[in-house]
mmCIF file of C-alpha atoms and ligand atoms in Angstrom:
data_model
loop_
_atom_site.group_PDB
_atom_site.id
_atom_site.type_symbol
_atom_site.label_atom_id
_atom_site.label_comp_id
_atom_site.label_asym_id
_atom_site.label_seq_id
_atom_site.Cartn_x
_atom_site.Cartn_y
_atom_site.Cartn_z
ATOM 1 C CA MET M 1 -7.030 28.553 -1.625
ATOM 2 C CA LYS M 2 -7.429 26.647 1.644
ATOM 3 C CA ASP M 3 -11.180 26.522 1.008
ATOM 4 C CA LEU M 4 -10.511 24.176 -1.879
ATOM 5 C CA PHE M 5 -9.123 21.625 0.586
ATOM 6 C CA LEU M 6 -10.598 19.684 3.471
ATOM 7 C CA LEU M 7 -7.823 20.762 5.817
ATOM 8 C CA ASN M 8 -8.522 21.960 9.332
ATOM 9 C CA ARG M 9 -8.477 25.758 9.074
ATOM 10 C CA ASP M 10 -7.131 26.162 12.608
ATOM 11 C CA VAL M 11 -3.845 24.505 11.684
ATOM 12 C CA THR M 12 -0.941 26.187 9.899
ATOM 13 C CA TYR M 13 -0.261 23.366 7.485
ATOM 14 C CA LEU M 14 3.393 23.272 6.504
ATOM 15 C CA ASN M 15 3.614 19.555 5.850
ATOM 16 C CA PHE M 16 2.029 18.868 2.495
ATOM 17 C CA GLY M 17 5.025 16.662 1.698
ATOM 18 C CA SER M 18 4.216 13.764 4.009
ATOM 19 C CA PHE M 19 0.806 12.735 2.727
ATOM 20 C CA GLY M 20 -0.388 15.501 0.414
ATOM 21 C CA ALA M 21 -3.980 16.611 1.052
ATOM 22 C CA CYS M 22 -6.933 16.011 -1.190
ATOM 23 C CA PRO M 23 -9.030 18.956 -2.427
ATOM 24 C CA LYS M 24 -12.764 18.589 -1.865
ATOM 25 C CA GLU M 25 -13.516 18.403 -5.573
ATOM 26 C CA ILE M 26 -11.160 15.439 -6.053
ATOM 27 C CA PHE M 27 -12.373 13.768 -2.874
ATOM 28 C CA ASP M 28 -15.974 14.046 -4.123
ATOM 29 C CA ASP M 29 -14.896 12.251 -7.286
ATOM 30 C CA TYR M 30 -13.403 9.486 -5.126
ATOM 31 C CA ILE M 31 -16.668 9.099 -3.245
ATOM 32 C CA LYS M 32 -18.552 9.082 -6.530
ATOM 33 C CA TRP M 33 -16.490 6.063 -7.631
ATOM 34 C CA GLN M 34 -17.120 4.347 -4.320
ATOM 35 C CA TYR M 35 -20.881 4.836 -4.673
ATOM 36 C CA LEU M 36 -20.700 3.449 -8.182
ATOM 37 C CA LEU M 37 -18.753 0.450 -6.929
ATOM 38 C CA GLU M 38 -21.306 -0.303 -4.254
ATOM 39 C CA SER M 39 -24.196 0.165 -6.663
ATOM 40 C CA ASP M 40 -23.077 -3.043 -8.371
ATOM 41 C CA PRO M 41 -19.845 -4.487 -6.980
ATOM 42 C CA VAL M 42 -19.736 -7.348 -9.476
ATOM 43 C CA GLN M 43 -20.099 -5.180 -12.555
ATOM 44 C CA PHE M 44 -17.712 -2.572 -11.166
ATOM 45 C CA ILE M 45 -14.952 -4.894 -10.008
ATOM 46 C CA THR M 46 -15.025 -7.376 -12.854
ATOM 47 C CA VAL M 47 -16.251 -5.416 -15.880
ATOM 48 C CA ASP M 48 -16.612 -1.616 -15.846
ATOM 49 C CA GLY M 49 -13.839 -0.927 -13.361
ATOM 50 C CA ILE M 50 -11.266 -2.342 -15.758
ATOM 51 C CA ASP M 51 -12.349 0.152 -18.361
ATOM 52 C CA HIS M 52 -12.224 2.976 -15.819
ATOM 53 C CA LEU M 53 -8.736 1.869 -14.757
ATOM 54 C CA LYS M 54 -7.595 2.024 -18.352
ATOM 55 C CA LYS M 55 -8.954 5.566 -18.753
ATOM 56 C CA SER M 56 -7.199 6.629 -15.572
ATOM 57 C CA ALA M 57 -3.922 5.024 -16.670
ATOM 58 C CA ILE M 58 -4.184 6.828 -20.020
ATOM 59 C CA SER M 59 -4.678 10.140 -18.222
ATOM 60 C CA LEU M 60 -1.716 9.494 -15.914
ATOM 61 C CA ALA M 61 0.487 8.309 -18.788
ATOM 62 C CA LYS M 62 -0.255 11.521 -20.669
ATOM 63 C CA TYR M 63 0.635 13.560 -17.591
ATOM 64 C CA ILE M 64 4.015 11.871 -17.069
ATOM 65 C CA ASN M 65 4.666 11.122 -20.746
ATOM 66 C CA CYS M 66 4.848 7.370 -21.096
ATOM 67 C CA ASN M 67 2.813 4.586 -22.674
ATOM 68 C CA TYR M 68 -0.154 3.713 -20.459
ATOM 69 C CA GLN M 69 0.577 0.012 -20.883
ATOM 70 C CA ASP M 70 3.939 0.498 -19.173
ATOM 71 C CA LEU M 71 2.443 1.552 -15.863
ATOM 72 C CA VAL M 72 0.328 -0.105 -13.226
ATOM 73 C CA PHE M 73 -1.395 1.481 -10.274
ATOM 74 C CA VAL M 74 -0.088 0.510 -6.848
ATOM 75 C CA SER M 75 -1.121 1.682 -3.413
ATOM 76 C CA ASN M 76 2.117 3.541 -2.696
ATOM 77 C CA PRO M 77 5.769 3.814 -3.729
ATOM 78 C CA THR M 78 6.760 1.531 -0.851
ATOM 79 C CA TYR M 79 4.722 -1.238 -2.461
ATOM 80 C CA ALA M 80 6.363 -0.579 -5.832
ATOM 81 C CA VAL M 81 9.893 -0.645 -4.424
ATOM 82 C CA ASN M 82 9.143 -3.846 -2.495
ATOM 83 C CA LEU M 83 7.934 -5.413 -5.721
ATOM 84 C CA LEU M 84 11.171 -4.432 -7.460
ATOM 85 C CA ALA M 85 13.529 -5.342 -4.632
ATOM 86 C CA LYS M 86 11.931 -8.766 -4.321
ATOM 87 C CA ASN M 87 12.109 -9.445 -8.053
ATOM 88 C CA ILE M 88 15.488 -8.162 -9.118
ATOM 89 C CA SER M 89 17.691 -11.149 -8.645
ATOM 90 C CA LEU M 90 21.004 -10.336 -7.108
ATOM 91 C CA SER M 91 23.920 -12.724 -6.650
ATOM 92 C CA LEU M 92 26.289 -13.039 -3.743
ATOM 93 C CA ASN M 93 28.240 -9.753 -3.286
ATOM 94 C CA ASP M 94 26.226 -7.842 -5.907
ATOM 95 C CA GLU M 95 25.605 -4.241 -4.926
ATOM 96 C CA VAL M 96 22.670 -1.830 -5.121
ATOM 97 C CA LEU M 97 24.077 1.683 -5.271
ATOM 98 C CA SER M 98 22.060 4.386 -3.567
ATOM 99 C CA THR M 99 22.660 7.476 -1.425
ATOM 100 C CA ASN M 100 22.507 8.193 2.290
ATOM 101 C CA LEU M 101 19.599 10.574 1.596
ATOM 102 C CA GLU M 102 16.938 7.963 0.802
ATOM 103 C CA TYR M 103 13.582 7.402 2.456
ATOM 104 C CA GLY M 104 14.191 5.358 5.621
ATOM 105 C CA ALA M 105 11.480 2.765 4.981
ATOM 106 C CA LEU M 106 12.991 1.964 1.596
ATOM 107 C CA ASP M 107 16.492 1.683 3.050
ATOM 108 C CA ARG M 108 14.929 -1.065 5.150
ATOM 109 C CA THR M 109 13.366 -2.681 2.078
ATOM 110 C CA TRP M 110 16.668 -2.810 0.213
ATOM 111 C CA ASN M 111 18.648 -3.931 3.252
ATOM 112 C CA TYR M 112 16.135 -6.749 3.772
ATOM 113 C CA TYR M 113 16.171 -8.069 0.203
ATOM 114 C CA CYS M 114 19.916 -7.549 -0.291
ATOM 115 C CA LYS M 115 20.680 -9.455 2.912
ATOM 116 C CA LYS M 116 18.462 -12.344 1.789
ATOM 117 C CA GLN M 117 20.479 -12.689 -1.410
ATOM 118 C CA GLY M 118 23.926 -12.078 0.083
ATOM 119 C CA ALA M 119 24.052 -8.744 -1.745
ATOM 120 C CA LYS M 120 24.903 -5.303 -0.374
ATOM 121 C CA TYR M 121 22.947 -2.054 -0.238
ATOM 122 C CA VAL M 122 25.434 0.792 -0.604
ATOM 123 C CA ALA M 123 24.086 4.062 0.818
ATOM 124 C CA GLN M 124 26.788 6.262 -0.671
ATOM 125 C CA PRO M 125 27.488 9.273 1.605
ATOM 126 C CA ILE M 126 26.727 12.622 -0.011
ATOM 127 C CA SER M 127 28.308 15.724 1.547
ATOM 128 C CA LEU M 128 25.903 18.395 2.639
ATOM 129 C CA PRO M 129 25.526 21.107 1.634
ATOM 130 C CA ILE M 130 25.702 19.936 -1.956
ATOM 131 C CA ALA M 131 27.936 22.430 -3.762
ATOM 132 C CA SER M 132 26.803 21.661 -7.307
ATOM 133 C CA LYS M 133 25.178 19.051 -9.485
ATOM 134 C CA GLU M 134 28.623 17.985 -10.686
ATOM 135 C CA GLN M 135 29.844 17.472 -7.120
ATOM 136 C CA PHE M 136 26.801 15.346 -6.326
ATOM 137 C CA ILE M 137 27.305 13.170 -9.395
ATOM 138 C CA GLU M 138 31.007 12.720 -8.688
ATOM 139 C CA GLU M 139 30.366 11.711 -5.068
ATOM 140 C CA PHE M 140 27.582 9.373 -6.043
ATOM 141 C CA TRP M 141 29.746 7.389 -8.471
ATOM 142 C CA LYS M 142 32.463 6.974 -5.854
ATOM 143 C CA GLY M 143 30.138 4.298 -4.498
ATOM 144 C CA PHE M 144 30.331 2.325 -7.739
ATOM 145 C CA SER M 145 32.273 -0.924 -7.876
ATOM 146 C CA GLU M 146 32.555 -3.858 -10.255
ATOM 147 C CA ASN M 147 29.829 -5.516 -8.162
ATOM 148 C CA THR M 148 27.260 -2.728 -8.686
ATOM 149 C CA LYS M 149 24.212 -4.059 -10.526
ATOM 150 C CA VAL M 150 21.434 -1.645 -9.655
ATOM 151 C CA VAL M 151 21.050 2.080 -8.984
ATOM 152 C CA PHE M 152 18.264 3.188 -6.668
ATOM 153 C CA ILE M 153 17.812 6.920 -6.131
ATOM 154 C CA SER M 154 15.173 9.476 -5.139
ATOM 155 C CA GLN M 155 14.378 12.259 -7.541
ATOM 156 C CA ILE M 156 13.271 14.376 -4.581
ATOM 157 C CA THR M 157 14.601 13.279 -1.213
ATOM 158 C CA SER M 158 12.351 12.907 1.776
ATOM 159 C CA THR M 159 14.004 14.307 4.899
ATOM 160 C CA THR M 160 16.266 16.754 3.096
ATOM 161 C CA GLY M 161 13.707 17.754 0.424
ATOM 162 C CA LEU M 162 16.310 18.085 -2.345
ATOM 163 C CA ILE M 163 15.881 17.585 -6.079
ATOM 164 C CA LEU M 164 18.638 15.243 -7.279
ATOM 165 C CA PRO M 165 20.026 15.048 -10.831
ATOM 166 C CA VAL M 166 18.560 11.626 -11.582
ATOM 167 C CA LYS M 167 18.488 12.075 -15.360
ATOM 168 C CA GLU M 168 22.281 12.374 -15.453
ATOM 169 C CA ILE M 169 22.617 9.459 -13.012
ATOM 170 C CA CYS M 170 20.358 7.241 -15.155
ATOM 171 C CA GLU M 171 22.275 8.120 -18.324
ATOM 172 C CA GLU M 172 25.621 7.248 -16.759
ATOM 173 C CA ALA M 173 24.187 4.114 -15.157
ATOM 174 C CA LYS M 174 23.103 2.853 -18.569
ATOM 175 C CA LYS M 175 26.638 3.360 -19.905
ATOM 176 C CA ARG M 176 27.797 1.189 -17.020
ATOM 177 C CA GLY M 177 25.175 -1.485 -17.766
ATOM 178 C CA LEU M 178 23.161 -1.006 -14.570
ATOM 179 C CA ILE M 179 19.453 -1.325 -13.848
ATOM 180 C CA THR M 180 17.997 2.027 -12.792
ATOM 181 C CA ILE M 181 15.183 2.534 -10.305
ATOM 182 C CA VAL M 182 13.985 6.034 -9.462
ATOM 183 C CA ASP M 183 11.901 6.809 -6.400
ATOM 184 C CA GLY M 184 9.757 9.718 -7.488
ATOM 185 C CA ALA M 185 7.348 9.663 -4.543
ATOM 186 C CA HIS M 186 7.405 13.477 -4.328
ATOM 187 C CA VAL M 187 7.624 14.237 -8.028
ATOM 188 C CA PRO M 188 4.265 14.079 -9.898
ATOM 189 C CA GLY M 189 2.442 17.383 -9.530
ATOM 190 C CA HIS M 190 5.515 18.939 -7.902
ATOM 191 C CA ILE M 191 8.145 19.235 -10.627
ATOM 192 C CA ASN M 192 7.827 18.365 -14.283
ATOM 193 C CA LEU M 193 8.042 14.634 -14.954
ATOM 194 C CA ASP M 194 8.721 13.361 -18.444
ATOM 195 C CA LEU M 195 9.481 9.647 -18.338
ATOM 196 C CA SER M 196 10.359 9.569 -22.041
ATOM 197 C CA LYS M 197 13.293 11.883 -21.297
ATOM 198 C CA LEU M 198 14.267 10.518 -17.908
ATOM 199 C CA LYS M 199 14.718 7.001 -19.258
ATOM 200 C CA ALA M 200 14.756 5.155 -15.920
ATOM 201 C CA ASP M 201 14.170 1.404 -16.230
ATOM 202 C CA PHE M 202 11.723 1.578 -13.334
ATOM 203 C CA TYR M 203 10.055 4.606 -11.809
ATOM 204 C CA THR M 204 7.566 4.906 -8.996
ATOM 205 C CA GLY M 205 5.623 8.005 -8.052
ATOM 206 C CA ALA M 206 2.835 8.875 -5.638
ATOM 207 C CA CYS M 207 -0.286 10.589 -6.937
ATOM 208 C CA HIS M 208 -1.520 11.010 -3.366
ATOM 209 C CA LYS M 209 1.110 13.596 -2.513
ATOM 210 C CA TRP M 210 1.513 16.569 -4.876
ATOM 211 C CA MET M 211 -1.046 15.418 -7.465
ATOM 212 C CA MET M 212 -3.539 15.551 -4.589
ATOM 213 C CA THR M 213 -5.504 12.354 -5.224
ATOM 214 C CA PRO M 214 -6.898 10.504 -2.193
ATOM 215 C CA LYS M 215 -4.470 8.226 -0.366
ATOM 216 C CA GLY M 216 -3.576 4.902 -1.949
ATOM 217 C CA CYS M 217 -3.003 6.080 -5.505
ATOM 218 C CA SER M 218 0.505 5.624 -6.879
ATOM 219 C CA PHE M 219 2.127 3.980 -9.865
ATOM 220 C CA LEU M 220 4.941 1.776 -10.984
ATOM 221 C CA TYR M 221 6.366 2.359 -14.441
ATOM 222 C CA ALA M 222 8.549 -0.298 -16.042
ATOM 223 C CA LYS M 223 10.257 -0.182 -19.426
ATOM 224 C CA PRO M 224 8.689 -2.851 -21.665
ATOM 225 C CA GLU M 225 11.892 -4.909 -21.817
ATOM 226 C CA PHE M 226 11.988 -5.178 -17.994
ATOM 227 C CA GLN M 227 8.349 -5.985 -17.304
ATOM 228 C CA HIS M 228 8.819 -9.738 -17.733
ATOM 229 C CA MET M 229 11.184 -9.771 -14.721
ATOM 230 C CA LEU M 230 8.429 -8.847 -12.301
ATOM 231 C CA GLU M 231 6.439 -11.545 -10.560
ATOM 232 C CA PRO M 232 3.466 -10.140 -8.640
ATOM 233 C CA LEU M 233 3.820 -9.536 -4.900
ATOM 234 C CA ILE M 234 0.332 -10.976 -4.467
ATOM 235 C CA ILE M 235 -0.567 -14.099 -6.402
ATOM 236 C CA SER M 236 -4.198 -13.872 -7.383
ATOM 237 C CA TRP M 237 -6.435 -14.247 -10.468
ATOM 238 C CA GLY M 238 -4.132 -12.115 -12.549
ATOM 239 C CA TYR M 239 -1.328 -14.641 -12.270
ATOM 240 C CA GLU M 240 -0.928 -16.668 -15.482
ATOM 241 C CA SER M 241 -4.273 -15.304 -16.615
ATOM 242 C CA ASP M 242 -3.491 -15.288 -20.349
ATOM 243 C CA ASN M 243 -6.098 -12.603 -20.848
ATOM 244 C CA PRO M 244 -5.957 -11.707 -24.574
ATOM 245 C CA SER M 245 -7.362 -8.217 -24.005
ATOM 246 C CA SER M 246 -4.735 -7.027 -21.501
ATOM 247 C CA SER M 247 -1.009 -7.304 -20.917
ATOM 248 C CA LYS M 248 0.706 -9.671 -18.528
ATOM 249 C CA PHE M 249 2.197 -6.652 -16.717
ATOM 250 C CA PHE M 250 -1.293 -5.301 -16.074
ATOM 251 C CA ASP M 251 -2.829 -8.668 -15.079
ATOM 252 C CA TYR M 252 0.023 -9.626 -12.751
ATOM 253 C CA HIS M 253 0.147 -6.422 -10.765
ATOM 254 C CA GLN M 254 -3.321 -4.920 -11.002
ATOM 255 C CA PHE M 255 -5.355 -7.854 -9.702
ATOM 256 C CA ASN M 256 -4.640 -8.419 -6.026
ATOM 257 C CA GLY M 257 -8.026 -9.819 -5.073
ATOM 258 C CA THR M 258 -11.029 -7.842 -3.876
ATOM 259 C CA ARG M 259 -10.187 -4.268 -3.077
ATOM 260 C CA ASP M 260 -11.493 -0.758 -3.480
ATOM 261 C CA PHE M 261 -9.482 0.761 -6.310
ATOM 262 C CA SER M 262 -11.528 3.978 -6.429
ATOM 263 C CA ALA M 263 -8.481 6.071 -5.506
ATOM 264 C CA PHE M 264 -6.789 4.919 -8.737
ATOM 265 C CA LEU M 265 -9.710 6.279 -10.727
ATOM 266 C CA THR M 266 -9.399 9.840 -9.481
ATOM 267 C CA VAL M 267 -6.352 10.692 -11.603
ATOM 268 C CA PRO M 268 -8.367 12.250 -14.481
ATOM 269 C CA LYS M 269 -10.178 14.472 -11.959
ATOM 270 C CA ALA M 270 -6.874 15.445 -10.304
ATOM 271 C CA VAL M 271 -5.414 16.397 -13.698
ATOM 272 C CA GLU M 272 -8.572 18.327 -14.568
ATOM 273 C CA PHE M 273 -8.404 20.113 -11.195
ATOM 274 C CA MET M 274 -4.775 21.100 -11.722
ATOM 275 C CA ASN M 275 -5.489 22.385 -15.237
ATOM 276 C CA LYS M 276 -8.579 24.280 -14.149
ATOM 277 C CA HIS M 277 -6.675 26.132 -11.425
ATOM 278 C CA ASP M 278 -3.514 26.583 -13.485
ATOM 279 C CA TRP M 279 -1.568 24.576 -10.909
ATOM 280 C CA LYS M 280 1.675 25.012 -12.849
ATOM 281 C CA SER M 281 1.582 28.746 -12.096
ATOM 282 C CA ILE M 282 0.556 28.100 -8.499
ATOM 283 C CA SER M 283 3.416 25.652 -8.119
ATOM 284 C CA SER M 284 5.970 28.110 -9.533
ATOM 285 C CA ARG M 285 4.623 30.829 -7.263
ATOM 286 C CA CYS M 286 5.097 28.467 -4.285
ATOM 287 C CA LYS M 287 8.613 27.625 -5.435
ATOM 288 C CA SER M 288 9.734 31.246 -5.675
ATOM 289 C CA SER M 289 7.989 32.132 -2.453
ATOM 290 C CA LEU M 290 9.842 29.323 -0.694
ATOM 291 C CA LEU M 291 13.185 30.509 -2.065
ATOM 292 C CA ASN M 292 12.390 33.986 -0.710
ATOM 293 C CA GLN M 293 11.182 32.811 2.679
ATOM 294 C CA ALA M 294 13.762 30.104 3.442
ATOM 295 C CA PRO M 295 16.663 32.509 4.231
ATOM 296 C CA LYS M 296 14.683 33.809 7.228
ATOM 297 C CA LEU M 297 14.826 30.299 8.664
ATOM 298 C CA PHE M 298 18.497 29.828 7.804
ATOM 299 C CA ASP M 299 19.205 33.076 9.693
ATOM 300 C CA LEU M 300 17.117 32.072 12.698
ATOM 301 C CA LEU M 301 18.677 28.619 12.968
ATOM 302 C CA ASN M 302 22.110 29.850 11.925
ATOM 303 C CA VAL M 303 22.652 27.317 9.150
ATOM 304 C CA GLU M 304 23.329 27.211 5.424
ATOM 305 C CA PRO M 305 20.932 25.857 2.779
ATOM 306 C CA LEU M 306 21.514 22.187 1.923
ATOM 307 C CA ALA M 307 22.287 23.095 -1.709
ATOM 308 C CA PRO M 308 22.510 26.244 -3.836
ATOM 309 C CA LEU M 309 19.233 28.057 -3.251
ATOM 310 C CA THR M 310 17.752 27.692 -6.739
ATOM 311 C CA ASN M 311 14.981 25.679 -8.345
ATOM 312 C CA GLU M 312 17.567 23.216 -9.595
ATOM 313 C CA PHE M 313 17.633 21.749 -6.062
ATOM 314 C CA PHE M 314 14.499 23.110 -4.395
ATOM 315 C CA GLY M 315 10.865 22.721 -5.353
ATOM 316 C CA GLN M 316 8.066 23.192 -2.846
ATOM 317 C CA LEU M 317 10.075 21.593 -0.041
ATOM 318 C CA CYS M 318 12.918 23.045 1.964
ATOM 319 C CA SER M 319 14.628 21.325 4.877
ATOM 320 C CA VAL M 320 16.646 23.253 7.415
ATOM 321 C CA GLU M 321 18.996 21.699 9.945
ATOM 322 C CA ILE M 322 17.753 22.310 13.464
ATOM 323 C CA ASN M 323 19.589 22.118 16.763
ATOM 324 C CA THR M 324 17.419 20.041 19.075
ATOM 325 C CA ASN M 325 17.917 16.936 21.155
ATOM 326 C CA PHE M 326 14.177 16.428 21.335
ATOM 327 C CA PRO M 327 12.855 16.403 17.750
ATOM 328 C CA GLU M 328 9.643 14.534 18.608
ATOM 329 C CA LYS M 329 8.805 16.765 21.559
ATOM 330 C CA LEU M 330 9.546 19.880 19.539
ATOM 331 C CA LYS M 331 7.274 18.741 16.730
ATOM 332 C CA GLN M 332 4.578 17.910 19.260
ATOM 333 C CA LEU M 333 4.835 21.308 20.941
ATOM 334 C CA LEU M 334 4.683 23.109 17.611
ATOM 335 C CA PHE M 335 1.459 21.289 16.947
ATOM 336 C CA GLU M 336 -0.129 21.362 20.383
ATOM 337 C CA LYS M 337 0.729 24.897 21.425
ATOM 338 C CA HIS M 338 1.106 26.706 18.108
ATOM 339 C CA LYS M 339 -1.095 24.565 15.855
ATOM 340 C CA ILE M 340 1.651 24.186 13.264
ATOM 341 C CA GLU M 341 1.895 20.922 11.343
ATOM 342 C CA ILE M 342 5.519 20.509 10.311
ATOM 343 C CA PRO M 343 7.873 17.505 10.413
ATOM 344 C CA ILE M 344 11.196 17.375 12.228
ATOM 345 C CA MET M 345 13.105 14.380 10.952
ATOM 346 C CA LEU M 346 16.402 12.612 11.334
ATOM 347 C CA GLN M 347 18.822 11.823 8.539
ATOM 348 C CA GLY M 348 21.951 10.172 9.871
ATOM 349 C CA HIS M 349 22.645 11.997 13.148
ATOM 350 C CA LYS M 350 21.296 15.348 11.933
ATOM 351 C CA LYS M 351 17.806 16.739 12.438
ATOM 352 C CA TYR M 352 15.885 18.754 9.901
ATOM 353 C CA ILE M 353 12.714 20.777 10.009
ATOM 354 C CA ARG M 354 11.048 20.591 6.591
ATOM 355 C CA ILE M 355 8.738 23.264 5.197
ATOM 356 C CA SER M 356 6.293 22.415 2.414
ATOM 357 C CA TYR M 357 4.763 25.254 0.436
ATOM 358 C CA GLN M 358 1.424 24.620 -1.236
ATOM 359 C CA ALA M 359 -1.207 26.839 -2.850
ATOM 360 C CA PHE M 360 -2.730 27.864 0.471
ATOM 361 C CA ASN M 361 0.522 28.787 2.245
ATOM 362 C CA GLU M 362 1.327 32.432 2.777
ATOM 363 C CA ILE M 363 4.328 34.440 3.880
ATOM 364 C CA ARG M 364 2.711 34.864 7.280
ATOM 365 C CA ASP M 365 2.908 31.044 7.762
ATOM 366 C CA THR M 366 6.723 31.236 7.717
ATOM 367 C CA GLU M 367 6.614 34.293 9.923
ATOM 368 C CA TYR M 368 4.370 32.518 12.396
ATOM 369 C CA LEU M 369 6.680 29.480 12.368
ATOM 370 C CA ILE M 370 9.650 31.735 13.141
ATOM 371 C CA TYR M 371 7.744 33.471 15.922
ATOM 372 C CA SER M 372 6.780 30.062 17.394
ATOM 373 C CA LEU M 373 10.314 28.672 17.211
ATOM 374 C CA LYS M 374 11.625 31.774 18.992
ATOM 375 C CA ASP M 375 8.950 31.351 21.639
ATOM 376 C CA ILE M 376 9.905 27.688 22.185
ATOM 377 C CA ALA M 377 13.626 28.513 22.306
ATOM 378 C CA SER M 378 13.060 31.193 24.940
ATOM 379 C CA THR M 379 10.662 29.226 27.121
ATOM 380 C CA THR M 380 11.865 25.593 26.922
ATOM 381 C CA ARG M 381 15.036 23.559 26.535
ATOM 382 C CA LEU M 382 13.806 21.837 23.390
ATOM 383 C CA LEU M 383 15.554 24.157 20.977
ATOM 384 C CA THR M 384 18.783 26.148 20.911
ATOM 385 C CA ILE M 385 19.018 29.063 18.511
HETATM 386 C C1 PLP W 401 11.336 9.859 -1.073
HETATM 387 C C2 PLP W 401 10.168 9.010 -0.628
HETATM 388 N N1 PLP W 401 10.054 7.774 -1.119
HETATM 389 C C3 PLP W 401 9.047 6.970 -0.774
HETATM 390 C C4 PLP W 401 8.085 7.389 0.116
HETATM 391 C C5 PLP W 401 7.036 6.408 0.500
HETATM 392 O O1 PLP W 401 5.767 6.837 0.303
HETATM 393 P P1 PLP W 401 4.582 5.836 0.671
HETATM 394 O O2 PLP W 401 4.526 5.735 2.143
HETATM 395 O O3 PLP W 401 3.404 6.545 0.090
HETATM 396 O O4 PLP W 401 4.902 4.544 0.046
HETATM 397 C C6 PLP W 401 8.160 8.669 0.666
HETATM 398 C C7 PLP W 401 7.156 9.132 1.630
HETATM 399 O O5 PLP W 401 7.098 10.241 2.050
HETATM 400 C C8 PLP W 401 9.233 9.500 0.287
HETATM 401 O O6 PLP W 401 9.380 10.729 0.801
#
């Protein structure tokens, strides 16, 4: 399957999670759009491109089950969360309830905007390993107070690679009258996403990770009744455009001035690619393979899984706590000496090595990782096992 991708064949690629990787067929489609753009930039950017964007939004909306008019393309989930955090007006002492398992950059975003408004970002501590969904939910709501106004939570966490029960959290949040924002950066193309069932007020997802589009293709979904709250991050021609043929939500957030939006247009090709190769079956094969392979790493590193080892909590990512005082150096050595691309990340004071399993990964990749970790532990002081 690696031949379908543009990845360097000399590298054992166990980090699909960070930035995905674009198959050649989808990348060719991207270049096709770029050629078309440059063949007549005026027509493409001001006339035809808008039609192409609509077709792409319709394809994406079908894939994640929502109305295409309720989503806009953005460059990445960070952009989407910045847009939300800037727009949701919080009063003095209001609280945004989250977990201590969120993506670090977005912790910064919320801390920044909360501080500006005298509000508080509550990163509710979650005990690891998570014993059950019920335990997670109970711990999460311990962070609730009468000042809580917003819930912000990842559907799949970054460093710890865990699937969280966001549907249940959103349902309870609604009963408590809160605004819900779900960070689904890792979700589309990875686990099933049905926005009509999830019922988050706002949802952002990356297409450039597990849906395998080129970089810079992501979306922000907003329930119709919340769209009016959102001023654009960039004020350009779309602002107060009063365009009768499109919605204010689309005009405000889609028109940021001159830019190459070809990546947004590759969604239909990505969906076609996934259907053609029966990616659902490939993804489930990866998920069961990961569940089978992960215990070898738990044994090597002498740790427990971060949650019950089932597909309720694990998809194609699995993070394993690792005992190193030199995470950066260890990662570097794994790459330079062993040609393994794998992240070693910090969450709180703990370090985790995170495996991603994608179509092209094989059992021997895990075995080679284990062999390499043993080699490093026996020849350097970077790792204790
Ligand atoms: C949980 C989570 N949220 C948000 C992001 C941000 O993605 P981006 O840099 O594409 O905005 C990531 C990136 O890996 C992530 O893991």
